[in-house]
Every structure is written in structure tokens, then in C-alpha cells.
CSV table of C-alpha atoms in Angstrom, one decimal:
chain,number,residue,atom,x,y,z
I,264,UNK,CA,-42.7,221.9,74.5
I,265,UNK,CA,-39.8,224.0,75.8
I,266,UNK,CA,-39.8,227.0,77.3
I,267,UNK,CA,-38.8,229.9,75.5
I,268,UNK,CA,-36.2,231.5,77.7
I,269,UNK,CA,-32.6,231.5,78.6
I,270,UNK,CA,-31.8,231.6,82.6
I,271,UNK,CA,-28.3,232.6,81.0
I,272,UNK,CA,-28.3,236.6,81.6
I,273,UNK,CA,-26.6,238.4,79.4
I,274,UNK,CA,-27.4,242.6,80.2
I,275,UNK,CA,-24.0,243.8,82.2
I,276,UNK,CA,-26.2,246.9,83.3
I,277,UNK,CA,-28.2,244.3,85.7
I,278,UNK,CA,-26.4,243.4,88.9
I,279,UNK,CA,-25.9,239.8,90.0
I,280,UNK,CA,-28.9,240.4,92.8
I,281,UNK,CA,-31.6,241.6,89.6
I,282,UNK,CA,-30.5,238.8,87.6
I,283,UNK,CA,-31.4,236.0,90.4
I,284,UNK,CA,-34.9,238.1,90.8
I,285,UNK,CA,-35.6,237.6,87.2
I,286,UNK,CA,-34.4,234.1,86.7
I,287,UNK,CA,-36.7,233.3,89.6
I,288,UNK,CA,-39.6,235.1,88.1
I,289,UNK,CA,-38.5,233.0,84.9
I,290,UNK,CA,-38.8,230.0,87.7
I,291,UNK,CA,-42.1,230.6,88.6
I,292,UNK,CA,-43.8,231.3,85.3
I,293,UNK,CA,-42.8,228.1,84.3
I,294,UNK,CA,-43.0,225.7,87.3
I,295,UNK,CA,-45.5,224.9,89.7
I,296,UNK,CA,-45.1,225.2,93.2
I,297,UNK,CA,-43.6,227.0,96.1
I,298,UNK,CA,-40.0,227.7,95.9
I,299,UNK,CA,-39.6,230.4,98.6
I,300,UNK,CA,-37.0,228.5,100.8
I,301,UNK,CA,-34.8,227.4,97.6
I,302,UNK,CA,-35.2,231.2,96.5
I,303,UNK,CA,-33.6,232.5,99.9
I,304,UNK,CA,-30.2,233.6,100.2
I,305,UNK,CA,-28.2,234.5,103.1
I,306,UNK,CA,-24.7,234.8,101.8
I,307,UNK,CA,-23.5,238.0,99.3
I,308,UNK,CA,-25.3,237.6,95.8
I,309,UNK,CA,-22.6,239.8,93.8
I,310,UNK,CA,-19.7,238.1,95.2
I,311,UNK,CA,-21.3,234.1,94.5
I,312,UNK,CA,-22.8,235.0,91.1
I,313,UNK,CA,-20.1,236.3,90.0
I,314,UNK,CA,-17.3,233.6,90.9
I,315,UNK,CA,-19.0,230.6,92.4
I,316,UNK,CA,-22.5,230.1,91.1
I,317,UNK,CA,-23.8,231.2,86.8
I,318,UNK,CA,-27.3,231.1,86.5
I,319,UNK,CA,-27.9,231.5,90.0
I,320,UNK,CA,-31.6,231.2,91.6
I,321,UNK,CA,-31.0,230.4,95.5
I,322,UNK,CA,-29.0,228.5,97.8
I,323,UNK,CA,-29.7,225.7,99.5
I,324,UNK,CA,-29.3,225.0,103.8
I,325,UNK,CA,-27.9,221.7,105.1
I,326,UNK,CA,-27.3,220.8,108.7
I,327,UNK,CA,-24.1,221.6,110.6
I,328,UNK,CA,-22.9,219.4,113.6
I,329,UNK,CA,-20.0,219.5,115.9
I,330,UNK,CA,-17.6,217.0,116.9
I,331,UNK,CA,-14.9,217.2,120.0
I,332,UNK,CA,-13.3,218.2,121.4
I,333,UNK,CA,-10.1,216.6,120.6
I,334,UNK,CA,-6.5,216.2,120.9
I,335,UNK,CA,-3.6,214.9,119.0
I,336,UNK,CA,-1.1,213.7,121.3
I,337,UNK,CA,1.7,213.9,118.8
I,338,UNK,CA,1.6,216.0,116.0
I,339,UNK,CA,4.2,216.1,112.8
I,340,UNK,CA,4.5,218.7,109.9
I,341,UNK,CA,6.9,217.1,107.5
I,342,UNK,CA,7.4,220.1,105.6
I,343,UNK,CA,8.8,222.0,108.9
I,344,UNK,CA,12.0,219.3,109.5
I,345,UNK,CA,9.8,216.7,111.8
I,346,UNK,CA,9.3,219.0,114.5
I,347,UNK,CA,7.0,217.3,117.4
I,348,UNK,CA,3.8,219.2,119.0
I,349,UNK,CA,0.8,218.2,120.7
I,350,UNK,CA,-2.4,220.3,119.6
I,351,UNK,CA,-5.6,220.1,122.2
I,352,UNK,CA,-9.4,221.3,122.1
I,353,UNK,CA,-10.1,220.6,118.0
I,354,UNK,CA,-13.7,220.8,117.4
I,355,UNK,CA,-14.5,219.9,114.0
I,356,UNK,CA,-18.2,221.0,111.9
I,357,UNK,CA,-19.4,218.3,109.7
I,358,UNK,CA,-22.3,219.1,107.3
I,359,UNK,CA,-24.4,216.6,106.6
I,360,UNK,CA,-28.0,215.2,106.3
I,361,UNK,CA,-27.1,211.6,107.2
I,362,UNK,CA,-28.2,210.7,110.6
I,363,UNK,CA,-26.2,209.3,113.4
I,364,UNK,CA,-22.9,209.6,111.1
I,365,UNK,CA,-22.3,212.8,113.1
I,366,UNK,CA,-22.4,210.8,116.3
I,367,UNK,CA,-20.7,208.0,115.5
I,368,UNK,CA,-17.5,210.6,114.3
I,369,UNK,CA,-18.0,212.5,118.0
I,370,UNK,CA,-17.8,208.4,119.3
I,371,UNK,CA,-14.8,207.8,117.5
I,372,UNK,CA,-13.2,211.1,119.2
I,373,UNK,CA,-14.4,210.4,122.4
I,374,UNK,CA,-12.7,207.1,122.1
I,375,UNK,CA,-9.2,208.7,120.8
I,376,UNK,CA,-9.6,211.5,123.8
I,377,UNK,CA,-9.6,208.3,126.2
I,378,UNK,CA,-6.8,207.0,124.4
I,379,UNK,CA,-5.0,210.0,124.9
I,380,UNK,CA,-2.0,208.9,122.1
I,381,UNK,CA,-3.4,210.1,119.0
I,382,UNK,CA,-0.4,210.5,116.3
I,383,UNK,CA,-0.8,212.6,113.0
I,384,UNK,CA,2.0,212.9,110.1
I,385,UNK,CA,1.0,215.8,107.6
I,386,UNK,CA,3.1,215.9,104.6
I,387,UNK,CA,2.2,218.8,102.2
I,388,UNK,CA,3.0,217.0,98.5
I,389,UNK,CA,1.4,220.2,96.6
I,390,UNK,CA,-1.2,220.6,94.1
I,391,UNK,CA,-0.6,218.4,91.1
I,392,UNK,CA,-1.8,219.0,87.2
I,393,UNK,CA,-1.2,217.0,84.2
I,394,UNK,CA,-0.5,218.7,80.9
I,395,UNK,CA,-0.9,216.4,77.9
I,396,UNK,CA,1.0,216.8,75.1
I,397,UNK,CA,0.6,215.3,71.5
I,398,UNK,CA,3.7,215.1,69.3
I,399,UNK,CA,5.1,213.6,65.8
I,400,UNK,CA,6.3,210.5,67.1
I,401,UNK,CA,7.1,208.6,70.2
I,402,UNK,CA,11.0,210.3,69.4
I,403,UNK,CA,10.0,213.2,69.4
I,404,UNK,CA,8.0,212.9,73.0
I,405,UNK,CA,11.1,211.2,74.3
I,406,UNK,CA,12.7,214.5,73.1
I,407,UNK,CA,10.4,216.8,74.2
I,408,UNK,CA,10.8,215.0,77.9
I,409,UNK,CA,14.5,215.7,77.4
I,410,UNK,CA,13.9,219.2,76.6
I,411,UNK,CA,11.8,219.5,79.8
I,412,UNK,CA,14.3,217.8,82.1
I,413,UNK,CA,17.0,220.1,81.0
I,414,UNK,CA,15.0,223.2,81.3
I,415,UNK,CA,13.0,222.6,84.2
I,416,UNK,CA,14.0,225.4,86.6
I,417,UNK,CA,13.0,227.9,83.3
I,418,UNK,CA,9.5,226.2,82.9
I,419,UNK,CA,9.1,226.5,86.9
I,420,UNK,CA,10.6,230.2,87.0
I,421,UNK,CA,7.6,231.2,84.3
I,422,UNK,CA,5.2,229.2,86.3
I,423,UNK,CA,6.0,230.9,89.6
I,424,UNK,CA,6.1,234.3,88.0
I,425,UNK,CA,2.6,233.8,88.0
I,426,UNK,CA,1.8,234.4,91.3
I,427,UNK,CA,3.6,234.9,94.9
I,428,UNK,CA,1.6,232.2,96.3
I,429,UNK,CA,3.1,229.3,94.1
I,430,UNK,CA,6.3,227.2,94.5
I,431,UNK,CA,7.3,224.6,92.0
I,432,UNK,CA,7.8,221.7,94.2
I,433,UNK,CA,8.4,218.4,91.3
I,434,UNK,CA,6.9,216.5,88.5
I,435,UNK,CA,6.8,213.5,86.6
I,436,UNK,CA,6.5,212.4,83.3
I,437,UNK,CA,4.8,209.6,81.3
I,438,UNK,CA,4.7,208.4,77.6
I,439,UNK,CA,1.8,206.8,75.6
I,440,UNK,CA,3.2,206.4,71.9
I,441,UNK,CA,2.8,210.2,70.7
I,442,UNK,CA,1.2,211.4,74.0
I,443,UNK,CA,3.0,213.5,76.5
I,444,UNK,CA,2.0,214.0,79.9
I,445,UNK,CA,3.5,215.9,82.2
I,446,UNK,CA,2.5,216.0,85.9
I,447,UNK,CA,3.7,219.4,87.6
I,448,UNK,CA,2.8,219.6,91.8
I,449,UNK,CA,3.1,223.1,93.1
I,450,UNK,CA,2.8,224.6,96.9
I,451,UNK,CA,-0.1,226.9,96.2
I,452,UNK,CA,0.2,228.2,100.5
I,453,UNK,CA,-3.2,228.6,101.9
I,454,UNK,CA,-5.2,227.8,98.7
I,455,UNK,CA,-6.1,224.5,97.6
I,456,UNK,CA,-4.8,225.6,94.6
I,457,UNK,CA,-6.1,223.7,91.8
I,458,UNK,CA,-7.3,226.9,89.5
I,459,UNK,CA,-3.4,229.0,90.5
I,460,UNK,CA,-1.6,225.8,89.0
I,461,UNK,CA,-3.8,225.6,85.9
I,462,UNK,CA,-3.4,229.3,85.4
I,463,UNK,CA,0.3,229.3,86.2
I,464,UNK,CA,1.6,226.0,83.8
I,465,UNK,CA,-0.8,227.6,80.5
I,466,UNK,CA,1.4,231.0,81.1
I,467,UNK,CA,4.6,228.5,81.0
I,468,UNK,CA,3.6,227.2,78.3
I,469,UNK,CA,3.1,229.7,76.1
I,470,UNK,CA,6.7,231.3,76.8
I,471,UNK,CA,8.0,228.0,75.6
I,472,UNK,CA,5.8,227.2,72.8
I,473,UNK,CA,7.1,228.6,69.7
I,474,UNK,CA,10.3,226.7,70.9
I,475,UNK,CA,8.4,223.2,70.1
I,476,UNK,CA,7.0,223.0,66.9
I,477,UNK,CA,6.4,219.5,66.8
I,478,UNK,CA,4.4,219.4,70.1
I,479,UNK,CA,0.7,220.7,70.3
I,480,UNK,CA,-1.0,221.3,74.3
I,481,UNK,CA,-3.9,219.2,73.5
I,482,UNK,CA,-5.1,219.6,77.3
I,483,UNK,CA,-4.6,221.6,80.2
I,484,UNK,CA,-5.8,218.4,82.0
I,485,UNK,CA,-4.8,215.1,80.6
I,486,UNK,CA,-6.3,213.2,83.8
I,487,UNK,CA,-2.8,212.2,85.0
I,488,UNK,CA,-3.2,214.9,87.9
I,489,UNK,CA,-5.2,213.2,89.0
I,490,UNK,CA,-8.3,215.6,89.9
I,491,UNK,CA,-11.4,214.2,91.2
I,492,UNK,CA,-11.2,210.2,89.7
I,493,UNK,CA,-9.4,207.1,91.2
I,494,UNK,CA,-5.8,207.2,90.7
I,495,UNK,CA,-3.0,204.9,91.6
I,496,UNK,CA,-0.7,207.9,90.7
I,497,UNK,CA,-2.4,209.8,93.7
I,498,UNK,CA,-1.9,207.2,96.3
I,499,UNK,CA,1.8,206.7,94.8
I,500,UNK,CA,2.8,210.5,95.1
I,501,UNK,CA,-0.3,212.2,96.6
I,502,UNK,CA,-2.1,215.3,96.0
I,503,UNK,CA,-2.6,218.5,97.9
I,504,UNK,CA,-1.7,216.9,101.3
I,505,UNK,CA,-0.6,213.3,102.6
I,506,UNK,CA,-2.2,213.0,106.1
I,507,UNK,CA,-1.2,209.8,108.3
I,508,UNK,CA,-2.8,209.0,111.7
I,509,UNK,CA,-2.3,206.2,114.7
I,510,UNK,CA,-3.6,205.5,117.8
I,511,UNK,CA,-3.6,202.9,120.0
I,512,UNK,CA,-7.0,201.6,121.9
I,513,UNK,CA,-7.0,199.9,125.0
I,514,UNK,CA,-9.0,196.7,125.5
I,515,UNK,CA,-10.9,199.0,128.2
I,516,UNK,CA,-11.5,201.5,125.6
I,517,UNK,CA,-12.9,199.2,123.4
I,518,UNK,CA,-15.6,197.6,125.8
I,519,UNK,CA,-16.8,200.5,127.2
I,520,UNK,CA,-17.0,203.0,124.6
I,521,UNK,CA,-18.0,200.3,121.7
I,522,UNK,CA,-18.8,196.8,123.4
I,523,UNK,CA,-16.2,195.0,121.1
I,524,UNK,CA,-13.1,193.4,121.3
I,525,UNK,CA,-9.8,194.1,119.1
I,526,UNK,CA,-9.9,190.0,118.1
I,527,UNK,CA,-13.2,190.2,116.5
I,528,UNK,CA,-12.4,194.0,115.2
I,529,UNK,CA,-9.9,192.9,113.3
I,530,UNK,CA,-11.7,190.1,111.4
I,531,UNK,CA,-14.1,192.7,110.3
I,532,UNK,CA,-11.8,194.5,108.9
I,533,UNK,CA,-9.6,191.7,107.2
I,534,UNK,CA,-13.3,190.5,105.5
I,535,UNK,CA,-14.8,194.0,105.1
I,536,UNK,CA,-12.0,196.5,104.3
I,537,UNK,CA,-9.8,194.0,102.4
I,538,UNK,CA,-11.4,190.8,101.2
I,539,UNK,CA,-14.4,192.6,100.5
I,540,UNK,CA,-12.8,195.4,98.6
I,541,UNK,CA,-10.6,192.9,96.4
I,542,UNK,CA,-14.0,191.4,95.2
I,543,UNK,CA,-15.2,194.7,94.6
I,544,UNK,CA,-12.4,196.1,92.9
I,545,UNK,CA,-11.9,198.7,95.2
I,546,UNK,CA,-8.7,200.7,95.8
I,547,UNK,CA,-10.9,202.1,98.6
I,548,UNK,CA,-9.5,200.0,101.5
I,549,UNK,CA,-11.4,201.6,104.4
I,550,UNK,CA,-15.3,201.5,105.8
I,551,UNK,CA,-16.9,204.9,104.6
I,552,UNK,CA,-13.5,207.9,104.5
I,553,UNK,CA,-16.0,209.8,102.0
I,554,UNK,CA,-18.5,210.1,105.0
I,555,UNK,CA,-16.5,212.7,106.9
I,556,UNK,CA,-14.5,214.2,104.3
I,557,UNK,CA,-17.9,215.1,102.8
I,558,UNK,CA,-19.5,216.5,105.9
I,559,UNK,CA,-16.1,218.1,106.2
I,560,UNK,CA,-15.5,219.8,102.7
I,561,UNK,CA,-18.8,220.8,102.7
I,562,UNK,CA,-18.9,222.4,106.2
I,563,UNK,CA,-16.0,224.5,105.9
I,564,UNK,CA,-15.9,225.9,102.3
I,565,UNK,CA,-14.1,223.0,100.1
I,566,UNK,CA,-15.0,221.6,96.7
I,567,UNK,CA,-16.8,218.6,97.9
I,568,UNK,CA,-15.9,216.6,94.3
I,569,UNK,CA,-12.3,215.8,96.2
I,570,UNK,CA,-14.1,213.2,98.0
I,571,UNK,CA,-13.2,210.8,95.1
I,572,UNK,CA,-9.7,211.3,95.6
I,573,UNK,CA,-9.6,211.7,99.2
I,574,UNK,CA,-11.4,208.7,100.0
I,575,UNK,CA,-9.2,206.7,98.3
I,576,UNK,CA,-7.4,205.8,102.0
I,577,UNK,CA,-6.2,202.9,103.6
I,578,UNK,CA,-7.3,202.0,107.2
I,579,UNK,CA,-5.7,199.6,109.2
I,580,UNK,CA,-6.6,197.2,112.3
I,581,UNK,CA,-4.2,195.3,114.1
I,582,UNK,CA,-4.2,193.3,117.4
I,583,UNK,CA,-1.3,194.5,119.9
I,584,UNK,CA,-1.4,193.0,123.2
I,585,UNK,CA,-4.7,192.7,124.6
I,586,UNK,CA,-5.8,196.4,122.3
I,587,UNK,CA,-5.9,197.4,119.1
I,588,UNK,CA,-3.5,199.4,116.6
I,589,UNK,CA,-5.4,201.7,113.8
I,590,UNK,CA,-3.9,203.9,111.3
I,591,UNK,CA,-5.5,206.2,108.3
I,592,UNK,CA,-3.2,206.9,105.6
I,593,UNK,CA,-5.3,209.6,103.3
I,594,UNK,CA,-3.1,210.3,100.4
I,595,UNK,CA,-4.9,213.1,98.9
I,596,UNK,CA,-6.5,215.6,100.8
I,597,UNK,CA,-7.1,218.3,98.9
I,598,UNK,CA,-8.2,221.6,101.7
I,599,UNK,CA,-7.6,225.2,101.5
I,600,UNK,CA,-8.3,228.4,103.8
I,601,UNK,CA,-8.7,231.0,100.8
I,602,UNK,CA,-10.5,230.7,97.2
I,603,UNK,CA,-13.7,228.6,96.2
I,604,UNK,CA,-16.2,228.9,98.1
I,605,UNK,CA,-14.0,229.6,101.5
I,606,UNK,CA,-15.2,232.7,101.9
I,607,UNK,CA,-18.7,232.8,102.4
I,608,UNK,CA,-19.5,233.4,105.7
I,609,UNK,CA,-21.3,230.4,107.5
I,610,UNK,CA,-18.4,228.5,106.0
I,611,UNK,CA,-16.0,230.8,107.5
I,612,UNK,CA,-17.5,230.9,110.9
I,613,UNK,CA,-17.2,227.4,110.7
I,614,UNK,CA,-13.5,227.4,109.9
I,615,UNK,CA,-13.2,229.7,112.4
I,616,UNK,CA,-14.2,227.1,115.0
I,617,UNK,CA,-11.5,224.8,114.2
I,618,UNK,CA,-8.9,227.5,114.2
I,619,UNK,CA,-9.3,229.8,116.9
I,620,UNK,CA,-6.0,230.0,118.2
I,621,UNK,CA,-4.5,226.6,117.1
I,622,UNK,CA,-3.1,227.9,113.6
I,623,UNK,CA,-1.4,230.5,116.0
I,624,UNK,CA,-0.3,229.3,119.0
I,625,UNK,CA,1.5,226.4,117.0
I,626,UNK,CA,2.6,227.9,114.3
I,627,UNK,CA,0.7,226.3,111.6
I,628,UNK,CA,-1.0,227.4,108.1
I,629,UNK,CA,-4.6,227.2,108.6
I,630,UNK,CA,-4.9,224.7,105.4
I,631,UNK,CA,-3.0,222.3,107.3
I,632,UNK,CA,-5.1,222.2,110.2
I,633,UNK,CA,-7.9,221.6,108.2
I,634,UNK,CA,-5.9,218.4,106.6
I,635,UNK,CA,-5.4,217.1,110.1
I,636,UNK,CA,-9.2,217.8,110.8
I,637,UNK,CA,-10.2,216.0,107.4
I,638,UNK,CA,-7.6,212.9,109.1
I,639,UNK,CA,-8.9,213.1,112.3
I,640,UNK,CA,-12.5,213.1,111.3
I,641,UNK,CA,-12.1,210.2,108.9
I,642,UNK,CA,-10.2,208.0,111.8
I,643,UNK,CA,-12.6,208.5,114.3
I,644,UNK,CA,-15.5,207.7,111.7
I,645,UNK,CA,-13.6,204.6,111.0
I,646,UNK,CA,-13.2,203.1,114.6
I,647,UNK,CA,-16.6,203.8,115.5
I,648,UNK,CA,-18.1,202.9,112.2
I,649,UNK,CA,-16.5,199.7,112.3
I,650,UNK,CA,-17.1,199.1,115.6
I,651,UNK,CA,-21.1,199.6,114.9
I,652,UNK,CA,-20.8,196.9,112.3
I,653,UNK,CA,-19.1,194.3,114.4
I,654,UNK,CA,-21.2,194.0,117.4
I,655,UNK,CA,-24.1,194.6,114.6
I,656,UNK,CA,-25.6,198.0,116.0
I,657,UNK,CA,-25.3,200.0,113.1
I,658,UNK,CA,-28.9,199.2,111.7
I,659,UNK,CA,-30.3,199.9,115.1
I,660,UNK,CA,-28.4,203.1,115.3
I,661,UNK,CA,-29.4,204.4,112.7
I,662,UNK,CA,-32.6,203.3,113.2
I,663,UNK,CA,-32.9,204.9,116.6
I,664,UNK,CA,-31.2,208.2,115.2
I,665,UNK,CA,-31.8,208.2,111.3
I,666,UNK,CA,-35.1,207.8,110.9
I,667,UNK,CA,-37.6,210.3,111.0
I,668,UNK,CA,-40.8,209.3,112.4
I,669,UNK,CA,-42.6,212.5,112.4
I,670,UNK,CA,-43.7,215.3,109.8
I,671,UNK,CA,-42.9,218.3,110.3
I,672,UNK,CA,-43.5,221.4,107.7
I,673,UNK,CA,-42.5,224.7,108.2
I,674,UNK,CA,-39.9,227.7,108.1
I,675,UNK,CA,-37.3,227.0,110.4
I,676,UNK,CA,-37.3,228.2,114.3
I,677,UNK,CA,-34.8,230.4,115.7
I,678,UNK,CA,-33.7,228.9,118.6
């Protein structure tokens, strides 16, 4: 039988901290056990329950590790005319409750440190949402397109009036008999941006709509965008920002730091990475991306559902010489330094790790960093995870590091 009782609060005279008190009292009259670590919190309660968290009752802890430092050798930001710099000393907090993946990333650095010629390309492509549109006919979409390809600069003026943060940047557009979509990308600055756009293109809309009788908005998302799904539109055009990383490993390198060689590394990755992701119908074309984007995301404040996109990367492994060649291209890597959950504090602190002084001293916008940290972290995950699975130590790895072969039950110890 159901419990009588909505953890929905409705009485504005309660603040957000008396409303998580009485849903947990609500908890514990009708549950049994001990739910005093789920019911602490440590970050601001009116702040979180009022834009991050309804119905909130606690918060939960999960493990932060460190990897670097490390250096990119050559550095590009394609939005700032392909101007070259070198960044050094990037550490980068992964959160995550997967043992030994946290090593294996530090590894993977270690191994691009000794390399000492890592390459990233950062492209910002801007936020992207879909509209979809449903009109009388398939003329009248084709009209309605022509309408919007005449007007554009009008639509994008109302959409940036919106806020001083956003710059129209392009969009496409794509018919299905009377369906419309339209897919608008914006540079949203240090936000990741996906709420600004939304807000920004209903406004736009609605100073042009009595203009088009014969359309109707049916969505403010028509999954064209394409926001947290697979999408060959995303790895055609990108979304948020289009990281791309190379490095070059010596066959040194590659017997010390991961007892392999580049000849047998890349047939692991021609049957892993690409046969195997052919049979699988994967457009996934790497070992585990979603591994350290996760950890990432979660570490330093993102919306972790952008793993879908972002892992949708392509890794490559090529013999050159007697070494090996590997580049990342990550599409869509969706990162921002303000809104969502970037300001609560352990997440900032975390940030703040990455940042101290490189976002200055080279004249970069702190969300771009963190795409380069997202690509950094996913190449060295790749190496080394790859690696583990060709000279077949990744079961005793995680084995050695994963497993847990004691119990321990307790608060936490501070150290």
C-alpha cells in the first residue's frame, strides 16, 4: 500500500533547509534503516534546492583522484586565428568509484610527459538546439526555410538580445514531409550553455510567430541538436567544443612505461576499436572515452548525461617508424566554468586545480581549458587502456587495484 505523502513541498514560508528536514523525517517514517550519511550535506541547501536538486533529501560523496601533471607541447585555439602555445603543469580531478581507471589515466600522462610532443586543436563549434517545426505541407516548410534564410540576422538579433553572453554563430536546416527542424549553434562564453540557447531561440520565436500562421513550434527540442543521444549530426558539425589531440610514442616509451610494442598495438586497435565496433554497431570508435569524461564531468561540476555525446570519439593507432602515432578527435564536448552545478564548492575547488594560473597566463577562457582537460584525459585513458589490454594486464590490474578484499564500515577519517 502507498504511502500517503507527497516529498513535493509546496509551503513557500518553509526554507529549502526545513523542507529537506521534513522530507527526511517523511524518509524515515516510512523506510527502514540508517540513512545518516545519505542525509548529510556539505554544500548550500538554499542555493541546490532551489536550482539544482527538487525534492531534495541529501547528497551523495564519491571519490576524487588526481592525475599529472601534464603538458601539451603544442597547443591551438581555433577560434583565436591558430595561434601556437605550449601549456605545462595540468593536473586534472577525475571522480570516480572504478578502481585502477584513475591510474591507468595518470599512466597514460606519464607516458605523454615522456613523449614530450603532445598536440591539442580546440575548436569552439557552440551550443547547438533543434527547434521542430510542424507546418501545412512540405511547401510550406520549404517556405518557411526560405523565410528563415532570408531573415536570419533578425531571428539571431532577438536571440542575442536575450542575453550578453550569447552569439549566434550558424545553423542548419532539415525537412521530413511537414516537419521543420532547425538547428541554431550559439557561443554561450563560459557557460555550457544548453538552458541560455533554449531560453534565447523560444524568445525569437515568439517575436516572429504571428508572422507564420501556417507553422506551429511543436518542440523546443526536436532531437536534431543533438543533446545527450548518438548523433551523426554531432560528429558532422560538433557540439559545444571540437577537441583534437596527437602524440607521438617512442618504441622506448612504449616498452618501458606499457611493455608493448606499436606492431601489436595497432592490431588491437584495428580488431577492437574498429572491427569490433562495426559488429557492434557502434559509432563509438575508441576503448572506453566515457571513462574519463565521466570522472571528469562529474569532478568538476558538469552535467554528466553529455557522456553520450562526448564519447562518441574516434581514436586512432598508427605505426610510424619503429613508434606509434595516436590521435583523439572528441567532437562534442560539452564543458562550462559557470551554471549547473559549477558552483558548488568541492566542484569548484576542483576546477580551481586545473586553472590556477593557466586560464591566465595564456590567455584562455576557463571552459576551454577544461575541453582540453576532458581531451587530454580521454587520450591518455586510451593509450594506457589499450595498452592494458594488449599485453593482457587489465584483469590483473584491476584485480590488484579494483577489488576490495576487506570490510570496512564506518564514517569516514579525516586524514
Amino acid at each position: 500500500m502507498a504511502h500517503k505523502f507527497s516529498l513535493y513541498i509546496r509551503d513557500e514560508n518553509l526554507s529549502e533547509v526545513e523542507k529537506v528536514v521534513k522530507r527526511q523525517e517523511l524518509v524515515k517514517s516510512s523506510r527502514v534503516g540508517d540513512f545518516q550519511e545519505l542525509f548529510d550535506i556539505n554544500f548550500p541547501v538554499e542555493k541546490a534546492g532551489s536550482s539544482n536538486c527538487e525534492n531534495m533529501i541529501g547528497s551523495i560523496e564519491i571519490p576524487v583522484g588526481l592525475v599529472g601533471p601534464v603538458k601539451v607541447k603544442n597547443f591551438i585555439d581555433a577560434n583565436k586565428e591558430g595561434e601556437i602555445s605550449s601549456i605545462d603543469d595540468i593536473f586534472i580531478p577525475l571522480a570516480t568509484t572504478e578502481g585502477a581507471l584513475v591510474a591507468s589515466i595518470n599512466r597514460g600522462c606519464k607516458a605523454l610527459n615522456l613523449a614530450d610532443n603532445l598536440s591539442v586543436v580546440i575548436n569552439k563549434v557552440g551550443m547547438a538546439r533543434a527547434l521542430v517545426f510542424r507546418c501545412d505541407s512540405t511547401l510550406e516548410a520549404y517556405k518557411f526555410i526560405d523565410w528563415m534564410n532570408k531573415n536570419i540576422k533578425t531571428f539571431a538579433d532577438y536571440c542575442e538580445s536575450t542575453s550578453k553572453h550569447l552569439k549566434f554563430l550558424t545553423y542548419q536546416s532539415f525537412i521530413r514531409g511537414r516537419h521543420v527542424y532547425l538547428r541554431f549553434s550559439f557561443d554561450t562564453q563560459e557557460a555550457m550553455g544548453m538552458n541560455m540557447v533554449t531560453i534565447a531561440l523560444k524568445y525569437a520565436w515568439n517575436k516572429i510567430e504571428e508572422d507564420h500562421k501556417k507553422v506551429k513550434l511543436l518542440s523546443l527540442s526536436g532531437n536534431v541538436c543533438t543533446d545527450k543521444k548518438d548523433s551523426v549530426l554531432n560528429r558532422m558539425f560538433g557540439r559545444g567544443f571540437n577537441v583534437e589531440l596527437e602524440a607521438f610514442l617512442s618504441k622506448e616509451i612504449l616498452a618501458d612505461i606499457f611493455d608493448v610494442n606499436a606492431k601489436d598495438l595497432v592490431k588491437s586497435h584495428v580488431a577492437k576499436n574498429l572491427v569490433g565496433s562495426n559488429v557492434a554497431g557502434s559509432m563509438a570508435q575508441n576503448m572506453h572515452v566515457a571513462n574519463a569524461l565521466a570522472a571528469f564531468y562529474i569532478a568538476t561540476g558538469q552535467d554528466p548525461a553529455h557522456v553520450v555525446g562526448g564519447s562518441e570519439s574516434s581514436v586512432t593507432f598508427e605505426e610510424d617508424g619503429d613508434g606509434l602515432y595516436v590521435a583523439l578527435t572528441l567532437p562534442t564536448v560539452s564543458v562550462g566554468s559557470i551554471g549547473g552545478g559549477t558552483w558548488l564548492p568541492k566542484q569548484t575547488q576542483a576546477r580551481s586545480l586545473i586553472l590556477s594560473g593557466n586560464d591566465k597566463e595564456n590567455n584562455l577562457a576557463s571552459s576551454t581549458i577544461l575541453a582540453l582537460c576532458a581531451g587530454v584525459a580521454a587520450l591518455a585513458g586510451e593509450i594506457s587502456g589499450l595498452c592494458a589490454l594488449t599485453n593482457n594486464s587489465l584483469a590483473s590490474a584491476h584485480q590488484k587495484l579494483a577489488r576490495c578484499n576487506f570490510n570496512l564500515r564506518g564514517r569516514t577519517t579525516n586524514l
